[in-house]
Short mmCIF file of C-alpha atoms in Angstrom, two decimals:
data_model
loop_
_atom_site.label_atom_id
_atom_site.label_comp_id
_atom_site.label_asym_id
_atom_site.label_seq_id
_atom_site.Cartn_x
_atom_site.Cartn_y
_atom_site.Cartn_z
CA UNK A 1 0.00 0.00 0.00
CA UNK A 2 2.85 2.39 0.78
CA UNK A 3 3.96 2.51 -2.86
CA UNK A 4 0.66 3.85 -4.10
CA UNK A 5 1.11 6.75 -6.52
CA UNK A 6 0.11 10.03 -5.00
CA UNK A 7 -2.62 11.90 -6.88
CA UNK A 8 -1.34 15.11 -8.55
CA UNK A 9 -2.21 18.43 -6.91
CA UNK A 10 -5.20 19.78 -8.89
CA UNK A 11 -5.10 23.54 -9.33
CA UNK A 12 -8.10 25.59 -10.38
CA UNK A 13 -6.85 28.13 -12.94
CA UNK A 14 -9.38 30.96 -13.24
CA UNK A 15 -8.90 32.33 -16.75
CA UNK A 16 -11.98 34.53 -17.34
CA UNK A 17 -12.77 34.96 -21.03
CA UNK A 18 -10.59 32.73 -23.17
CA UNK A 19 -10.22 34.75 -26.37
CA UNK A 20 -6.74 33.80 -27.58
CA UNK A 21 -4.84 36.51 -25.71
CA UNK A 22 -1.44 36.61 -24.04
CA UNK A 23 -2.55 35.50 -20.56
CA UNK A 24 -4.04 32.28 -21.93
CA UNK A 25 -0.82 31.70 -23.89
CA UNK A 26 1.27 32.07 -20.71
CA UNK A 27 -0.86 29.64 -18.70
CA UNK A 28 -0.87 27.09 -21.54
CA UNK A 29 2.92 27.37 -21.97
CA UNK A 30 3.41 26.45 -18.33
CA UNK A 31 0.75 23.75 -18.49
CA UNK A 32 2.43 22.00 -21.43
CA UNK A 33 5.72 21.68 -19.55
CA UNK A 34 4.64 21.16 -15.94
CA UNK A 35 5.15 17.68 -14.44
CA UNK A 36 1.59 16.40 -14.76
CA UNK A 37 2.26 13.37 -12.57
CA UNK A 38 2.60 15.86 -9.71
CA UNK A 39 0.48 18.86 -10.76
CA UNK A 40 -2.68 19.10 -12.87
CA UNK A 41 -4.67 22.12 -14.05
CA UNK A 42 -8.41 22.58 -14.34
CA UNK A 43 -9.36 25.65 -16.36
CA UNK A 44 -12.34 27.69 -15.20
CA UNK A 45 -13.48 29.93 -18.05
CA UNK A 46 -16.40 32.23 -18.84
CA UNK A 47 -19.03 30.51 -20.95
CA UNK A 48 -18.78 33.25 -23.62
CA UNK A 49 -15.13 32.30 -24.33
CA UNK A 50 -14.30 31.86 -28.01
CA UNK A 51 -10.96 30.11 -28.30
CA UNK A 52 -10.53 27.35 -25.72
CA UNK A 53 -8.21 24.52 -26.90
CA UNK A 54 -10.45 21.78 -25.45
CA UNK A 55 -8.73 18.95 -27.28
CA UNK A 56 -5.21 19.80 -26.12
CA UNK A 57 -6.29 20.40 -22.50
CA UNK A 58 -8.18 17.09 -22.32
CA UNK A 59 -5.27 15.25 -23.94
CA UNK A 60 -2.96 16.61 -21.23
CA UNK A 61 -5.35 15.40 -18.53
CA UNK A 62 -6.95 18.73 -17.62
CA UNK A 63 -10.57 19.80 -17.52
CA UNK A 64 -12.38 22.83 -18.85
CA UNK A 65 -15.21 24.09 -16.66
CA UNK A 66 -17.50 26.84 -17.99
CA UNK A 67 -19.20 29.34 -15.70
CA UNK A 68 -21.37 32.44 -16.26
CA UNK A 69 -19.27 35.55 -17.02
CA UNK A 70 -18.46 37.86 -14.09
CA UNK A 71 -20.91 40.44 -15.52
CA UNK A 72 -23.64 38.14 -14.13
CA UNK A 73 -22.10 38.50 -10.72
CA UNK A 74 -24.51 36.53 -8.51
CA UNK A 75 -24.66 33.55 -10.87
CA UNK A 76 -20.88 33.75 -11.33
CA UNK A 77 -20.27 33.70 -7.58
CA UNK A 78 -22.74 30.90 -6.86
CA UNK A 79 -21.49 28.65 -9.65
CA UNK A 80 -17.78 29.24 -8.97
CA UNK A 81 -18.22 28.62 -5.26
CA UNK A 82 -20.07 25.33 -5.98
CA UNK A 83 -17.39 24.14 -8.44
CA UNK A 84 -14.52 24.92 -6.06
CA UNK A 85 -16.28 23.21 -3.16
CA UNK A 86 -17.20 20.09 -5.10
CA UNK A 87 -13.75 19.88 -6.68
CA UNK A 88 -12.21 20.12 -3.21
CA UNK A 89 -9.44 22.35 -4.57
CA UNK A 90 -6.62 23.34 -2.23
CA UNK A 91 -5.21 26.00 -4.60
CA UNK A 92 -6.97 28.54 -6.82
CA UNK A 93 -4.80 30.59 -9.19
CA UNK A 94 -6.67 33.59 -10.59
CA UNK A 95 -5.40 35.32 -13.75
CA UNK A 96 -7.99 38.07 -14.17
CA UNK A 97 -6.07 40.99 -12.66
CA UNK A 98 -8.30 43.39 -10.70
CA UNK A 99 -11.33 41.13 -11.31
CA UNK A 100 -9.66 38.47 -9.15
CA UNK A 101 -11.46 40.09 -6.23
CA UNK A 102 -14.62 38.28 -7.43
CA UNK A 103 -13.06 34.88 -8.13
CA UNK A 104 -11.04 34.84 -4.91
CA UNK A 105 -14.05 35.92 -2.83
CA UNK A 106 -15.88 32.85 -4.19
CA UNK A 107 -12.78 30.76 -3.38
CA UNK A 108 -12.72 32.09 0.19
CA UNK A 109 -16.43 31.28 0.58
CA UNK A 110 -15.66 27.77 -0.69
CA UNK A 111 -12.92 27.56 1.98
CA UNK A 112 -10.06 27.09 -0.51
CA UNK A 113 -6.95 27.60 1.68
CA UNK A 114 -4.54 28.89 -1.02
CA UNK A 115 -5.78 31.74 -3.22
CA UNK A 116 -3.27 33.21 -5.67
CA UNK A 117 -3.90 36.58 -7.37
CA UNK A 118 -1.72 36.94 -10.49
CA UNK A 119 -1.04 40.36 -12.02
CA UNK A 120 -0.49 40.14 -15.78
CA UNK A 121 -1.07 43.76 -16.72
CA UNK A 122 -1.14 47.44 -15.77
CA UNK A 123 -3.25 50.36 -17.00
CA UNK A 124 -3.16 53.51 -19.12
CA UNK A 125 -4.96 56.83 -18.75
CA UNK A 126 -6.16 56.63 -22.37
CA UNK A 127 -8.56 53.78 -21.52
CA UNK A 128 -10.80 55.90 -19.33
CA UNK A 129 -13.81 53.63 -18.81
CA UNK A 130 -11.80 50.45 -18.30
CA UNK A 131 -9.29 52.34 -16.21
CA UNK A 132 -11.98 53.60 -13.84
CA UNK A 133 -13.15 50.08 -13.08
CA UNK A 134 -9.57 48.92 -12.55
CA UNK A 135 -8.88 51.77 -10.12
CA UNK A 136 -12.08 51.06 -8.20
CA UNK A 137 -11.27 47.34 -7.88
CA UNK A 138 -7.51 47.65 -7.35
CA UNK A 139 -7.58 48.36 -3.59
CA UNK A 140 -9.53 45.09 -3.13
CA UNK A 141 -7.04 42.98 -5.10
CA UNK A 142 -5.33 41.78 -1.91
CA UNK A 143 -8.51 41.34 0.10
CA UNK A 144 -9.19 37.64 -0.52
CA UNK A 145 -5.78 36.51 -1.80
CA UNK A 146 -3.38 34.55 0.39
CA UNK A 147 -0.54 34.72 -2.14
CA UNK A 148 0.57 37.00 -4.98
CA UNK A 149 2.23 36.50 -8.33
CA UNK A 150 3.21 38.79 -11.20
CA UNK A 151 4.75 38.62 -14.68
CA UNK A 152 6.96 41.66 -14.13
CA UNK A 153 7.99 44.14 -11.47
CA UNK A 154 5.75 46.84 -12.97
CA UNK A 155 2.69 44.55 -12.97
CA UNK A 156 3.41 43.42 -9.40
CA UNK A 157 3.89 46.92 -7.99
CA UNK A 158 0.88 48.25 -9.91
CA UNK A 159 -1.62 45.73 -8.53
CA UNK A 160 -0.24 44.86 -5.11
CA UNK A 161 1.74 47.95 -4.13
CA UNK A 162 5.40 48.76 -3.46
CA UNK A 163 5.39 47.55 0.13
CA UNK A 164 4.54 43.93 -0.67
CA UNK A 165 6.90 43.94 -3.64
CA UNK A 166 9.81 45.34 -1.63
CA UNK A 167 9.20 42.85 1.17
CA UNK A 168 9.66 40.04 -1.38
CA UNK A 169 6.15 38.74 -0.84
CA UNK A 170 5.23 38.57 -4.52
CA UNK A 171 6.39 35.66 -6.68
CA UNK A 172 7.80 36.89 -9.99
CA UNK A 173 7.10 34.37 -12.73
CA UNK A 174 8.46 35.20 -16.18
CA UNK A 175 6.27 34.82 -19.25
CA UNK A 176 8.58 32.06 -20.44
CA UNK A 177 8.22 30.19 -23.73
CA UNK A 178 9.62 27.20 -25.58
CA UNK A 179 12.58 29.05 -27.07
CA UNK A 180 13.51 26.25 -29.50
CA UNK A 181 10.15 26.64 -31.23
CA UNK A 182 10.86 30.31 -32.00
CA UNK A 183 14.59 30.43 -32.80
CA UNK A 184 15.52 32.07 -36.09
CA UNK A 185 15.39 29.76 -39.09
CA UNK A 186 16.22 31.00 -42.60
CA UNK A 187 14.50 28.02 -44.27
CA UNK A 188 11.17 28.64 -42.47
CA UNK A 189 11.45 32.33 -43.32
CA UNK A 190 11.60 31.47 -47.03
CA UNK A 191 8.69 29.00 -46.74
CA UNK A 192 6.36 31.41 -44.96
CA UNK A 193 7.15 34.29 -47.31
CA UNK A 194 6.35 31.98 -50.20
CA UNK A 195 3.01 31.00 -48.59
CA UNK A 196 2.12 34.67 -48.13
CA UNK A 197 3.31 35.66 -51.62
CA UNK A 198 5.96 38.00 -50.24
CA UNK A 199 9.10 38.62 -52.26
CA UNK A 200 12.43 38.17 -50.43
CA UNK A 201 13.30 41.84 -51.03
CA UNK A 202 10.01 43.12 -49.54
CA UNK A 203 10.26 44.86 -46.17
CA UNK A 204 7.85 43.19 -43.71
CA UNK A 205 6.60 44.91 -40.57
CA UNK A 206 4.65 42.59 -38.29
CA UNK A 207 2.27 42.66 -35.36
CA UNK A 208 0.47 39.91 -33.46
CA UNK A 209 -2.25 40.93 -31.06
CA UNK A 210 -5.97 41.16 -30.44
CA UNK A 211 -7.86 43.97 -32.12
CA UNK A 212 -8.62 45.87 -28.92
CA UNK A 213 -7.93 49.47 -27.88
CA UNK A 214 -4.89 48.65 -25.75
CA UNK A 215 -2.96 47.25 -28.75
CA UNK A 216 -3.19 50.63 -30.51
CA UNK A 217 -3.64 49.39 -34.11
CA UNK A 218 -4.58 52.87 -35.32
CA UNK A 219 -1.15 54.22 -34.39
CA UNK A 220 0.45 51.09 -35.86
CA UNK A 221 -1.19 51.86 -39.22
CA UNK A 222 0.08 55.44 -39.09
CA UNK A 223 3.63 54.19 -38.49
CA UNK A 224 3.35 51.76 -41.38
CA UNK A 225 1.83 54.43 -43.64
CA UNK A 226 4.90 56.63 -43.05
CA UNK A 227 7.20 53.69 -43.90
CA UNK A 228 5.15 52.81 -47.00
CA UNK A 229 5.40 56.37 -48.32
CA UNK A 230 9.19 55.99 -48.34
CA UNK A 231 9.25 52.40 -49.58
CA UNK A 232 6.34 51.01 -51.61
CA UNK A 233 7.87 47.55 -51.41
CA UNK A 234 6.67 47.19 -47.79
CA UNK A 235 4.00 45.01 -46.23
CA UNK A 236 2.29 45.00 -42.84
CA UNK A 237 1.23 41.63 -41.41
CA UNK A 238 -1.53 41.72 -38.77
CA UNK A 239 -2.40 38.48 -36.97
CA UNK A 240 -5.20 38.20 -34.43
CA UNK A 241 -8.89 38.76 -34.02
CA UNK A 242 -11.04 40.98 -31.82
CA UNK A 243 -13.89 43.49 -31.69
CA UNK A 244 -12.04 46.34 -33.46
CA UNK A 245 -10.93 44.30 -36.48
CA UNK A 246 -13.59 45.66 -38.87
CA UNK A 247 -12.82 49.22 -37.81
CA UNK A 248 -9.13 48.69 -38.59
CA UNK A 249 -9.95 47.05 -41.94
CA UNK A 250 -12.02 50.13 -42.77
CA UNK A 251 -9.14 52.40 -41.77
CA UNK A 252 -6.79 50.46 -44.08
CA UNK A 253 -9.16 51.13 -46.99
CA UNK A 254 -9.39 54.82 -46.14
CA UNK A 255 -5.59 55.07 -46.13
CA UNK A 256 -5.37 53.22 -49.48
CA UNK A 257 -3.23 50.52 -47.94
CA UNK A 258 -5.39 47.54 -49.02
CA UNK A 259 -2.63 46.00 -51.12
CA UNK A 260 0.05 46.50 -48.47
CA UNK A 261 -1.71 45.19 -45.34
CA UNK A 262 -2.45 41.50 -44.83
CA UNK A 263 -4.99 40.44 -42.18
CA UNK A 264 -4.03 36.89 -41.21
CA UNK A 265 -6.76 36.20 -38.62
CA UNK A 266 -6.26 34.10 -35.49
CA UNK A 267 -3.16 31.96 -36.02
CA UNK A 268 -1.73 29.01 -34.14
CA UNK A 269 1.62 29.26 -35.98
CA UNK A 270 2.91 32.59 -34.63
CA UNK A 271 6.36 30.98 -34.29
CA UNK A 272 6.49 30.65 -38.11
CA UNK A 273 5.07 34.11 -38.80
CA UNK A 274 7.86 35.84 -36.83
CA UNK A 275 10.39 34.26 -39.20
CA UNK A 276 8.87 36.07 -42.20
CA UNK A 277 9.03 39.52 -40.55
CA UNK A 278 11.85 42.09 -40.62
CA UNK A 279 10.64 44.15 -37.66
CA UNK A 280 8.06 43.53 -34.94
CA UNK A 281 6.21 46.63 -33.73
CA UNK A 282 4.13 46.77 -30.54
CA UNK A 283 2.82 50.28 -29.76
CA UNK A 284 0.53 49.17 -26.87
CA UNK A 285 -1.03 51.72 -24.52
CA UNK A 286 0.05 49.44 -21.65
CA UNK A 287 1.19 45.86 -21.02
CA UNK A 288 2.43 43.77 -18.13
CA UNK A 289 5.06 41.76 -19.96
CA UNK A 290 3.72 40.86 -23.42
CA UNK A 291 4.34 37.28 -24.51
CA UNK A 292 4.51 38.37 -28.16
CA UNK A 293 7.40 40.69 -27.26
CA UNK A 294 9.30 37.75 -25.78
CA UNK A 295 8.47 35.49 -28.73
CA UNK A 296 9.54 38.06 -31.33
CA UNK A 297 12.90 38.56 -29.60
CA UNK A 298 13.36 34.79 -29.33
CA UNK A 299 12.96 34.73 -33.12
CA UNK A 300 15.89 37.15 -33.35
CA UNK A 301 13.67 39.95 -34.63
CA UNK A 302 14.32 43.64 -34.43
CA UNK A 303 11.61 44.87 -32.00
CA UNK A 304 10.26 48.38 -31.49
CA UNK A 305 7.95 48.69 -28.48
CA UNK A 306 6.09 51.48 -26.72
CA UNK A 307 7.67 52.48 -23.42
CA UNK A 308 4.29 52.04 -21.70
CA UNK A 309 5.22 48.51 -20.72
CA UNK A 310 7.55 46.99 -18.19
CA UNK A 311 11.28 47.45 -18.80
CA UNK A 312 11.83 43.68 -18.47
CA UNK A 313 10.21 43.31 -21.92
CA UNK A 314 13.53 44.47 -23.38
CA UNK A 315 15.45 41.20 -23.32
CA UNK A 316 17.86 41.92 -26.16
CA UNK A 317 20.08 44.96 -26.70
CA UNK A 318 18.64 45.39 -30.21
CA UNK A 319 15.12 46.03 -28.84
CA UNK A 320 14.05 49.68 -28.74
CA UNK A 321 11.52 51.42 -26.51
CA UNK A 322 9.82 54.53 -27.89
CA UNK A 323 7.29 56.94 -26.42
CA UNK A 324 3.94 57.14 -28.18
CA UNK A 325 4.27 60.93 -27.83
CA UNK A 326 7.09 60.82 -30.39
CA UNK A 327 4.48 60.39 -33.13
CA UNK A 328 4.20 57.95 -36.03
CA UNK A 329 6.73 59.70 -38.30
CA UNK A 330 9.48 59.48 -35.67
CA UNK A 331 8.67 55.80 -35.07
CA UNK A 332 8.88 55.15 -38.83
CA UNK A 333 12.25 56.95 -39.09
CA UNK A 334 13.74 55.02 -36.18
CA UNK A 335 12.46 51.71 -37.58
CA UNK A 336 13.98 52.62 -40.96
CA UNK A 337 17.43 53.48 -39.63
CA UNK A 338 17.50 50.57 -37.12
CA UNK A 339 16.65 48.10 -39.90
CA UNK A 340 19.61 49.26 -42.00
CA UNK A 341 22.07 48.48 -39.19
CA UNK A 342 20.40 45.28 -37.99
CA UNK A 343 21.76 41.82 -38.60
CA UNK A 344 19.42 39.03 -37.61
CA UNK A 345 20.85 35.98 -35.85
CA UNK A 346 20.03 33.18 -33.45
CA UNK A 347 19.50 34.62 -29.94
CA UNK A 348 18.73 31.41 -28.04
CA UNK A 349 21.55 31.68 -25.47
CA UNK A 350 20.73 35.30 -24.57
CA UNK A 351 17.05 34.42 -24.04
CA UNK A 352 17.93 31.43 -21.81
CA UNK A 353 20.23 33.61 -19.67
CA UNK A 354 17.46 36.17 -19.13
CA UNK A 355 15.10 33.56 -17.66
CA UNK A 356 12.65 32.95 -20.52
CA UNK A 357 13.35 29.24 -21.01
CA UNK A 358 10.06 27.53 -20.11
CA UNK A 359 11.68 24.14 -19.45
CA UNK A 360 13.68 25.78 -16.65
CA UNK A 361 11.12 28.34 -15.38
CA UNK A 362 8.37 25.72 -14.99
CA UNK A 363 10.43 24.14 -12.19
CA UNK A 364 10.00 27.39 -10.21
CA UNK A 365 6.23 27.21 -10.59
CA UNK A 366 6.17 23.54 -9.53
CA UNK A 367 8.20 24.50 -6.47
CA UNK A 368 5.79 27.34 -5.56
CA UNK A 369 2.73 25.10 -5.88
CA UNK A 370 4.33 22.31 -3.84
CA UNK A 371 5.37 24.75 -1.13
CA UNK A 372 1.90 26.30 -0.95
CA UNK A 373 0.24 22.88 -0.93
CA UNK A 374 2.31 21.67 2.01
CA UNK A 375 1.69 24.88 3.96
CA UNK A 376 -1.12 23.29 5.87
CA UNK A 377 -2.82 26.62 6.45
CA UNK A 378 -6.31 26.99 7.69
CA UNK A 379 -8.64 29.29 5.79
CA UNK A 380 -7.89 32.92 6.54
#
């Protein structure tokens, strides 16, 4: 009897709306590499999610549980509390930033002893309505959590405050990836360009991200427009989906860029798309630590990012931060001159050294979960 295999620790991962964004990518990256004989994930998602990889999750031994969206607060609370109670979870890991106040309150009511709030993002004054809700909920972010996690120093300090961060009470978990999957490959570059009918001499600016306000596609188009004026042999690749897609497509028509902008939709082969690009541009209004920024650098790409994101996003020396106040023309000029001096190469070793190697980082997460699980703490 003593040799009986111990059941893995089952962790309830509260995802919110699964729409193919960066947070979901981070959680799935860790899930793929975690030791599933010791730790298993169950994914609790809003029932209006659009992009859940059911097949992969079930294949890896996890479960997907759908609940009403948080907008239906009473139903959300009741259902989540029931699921957590019946599942007898010891750890809940909530990934919905300031909204974690709702999920972790349900977890406390269900007497889940370990309740992790994970900060993946920050905020920006340009998103007034969304910003207001975040500011209202932010003071409550610590209320029902027993433990704290963040993807970057900026995200951790923003949600949980300087005091907790300086006391070392927040676990910092990098948005690590499978670096081998993204490393620069000349052969794949040729293949993808062929598939997309792009000549080898064409200059390709790329962006991967949901069509939502925070990603700032309008500014991205203005930057590309300035580049296109100087060099007609340029193309902009846009991968992703989202509520503002039609608006951006309309804007492309108005700017007469139809022939130069390719909308690629939601893609599961981002690792291949990066190979075809010459520069990756991310002018977000805010970010925690964007996974796409890490992926693009792992692919050895020249990256130009807005400085409204955490400084840890700059992994490679060749990556440039720019202020959105500089304007599209300045961005275009800097991209133009940086491209002339840039020589693309394999950056695998640099990325490993900076802590973005998922095979190594996942061990940290396993350690955290094991430590929290053995802390036989009573509900608090």
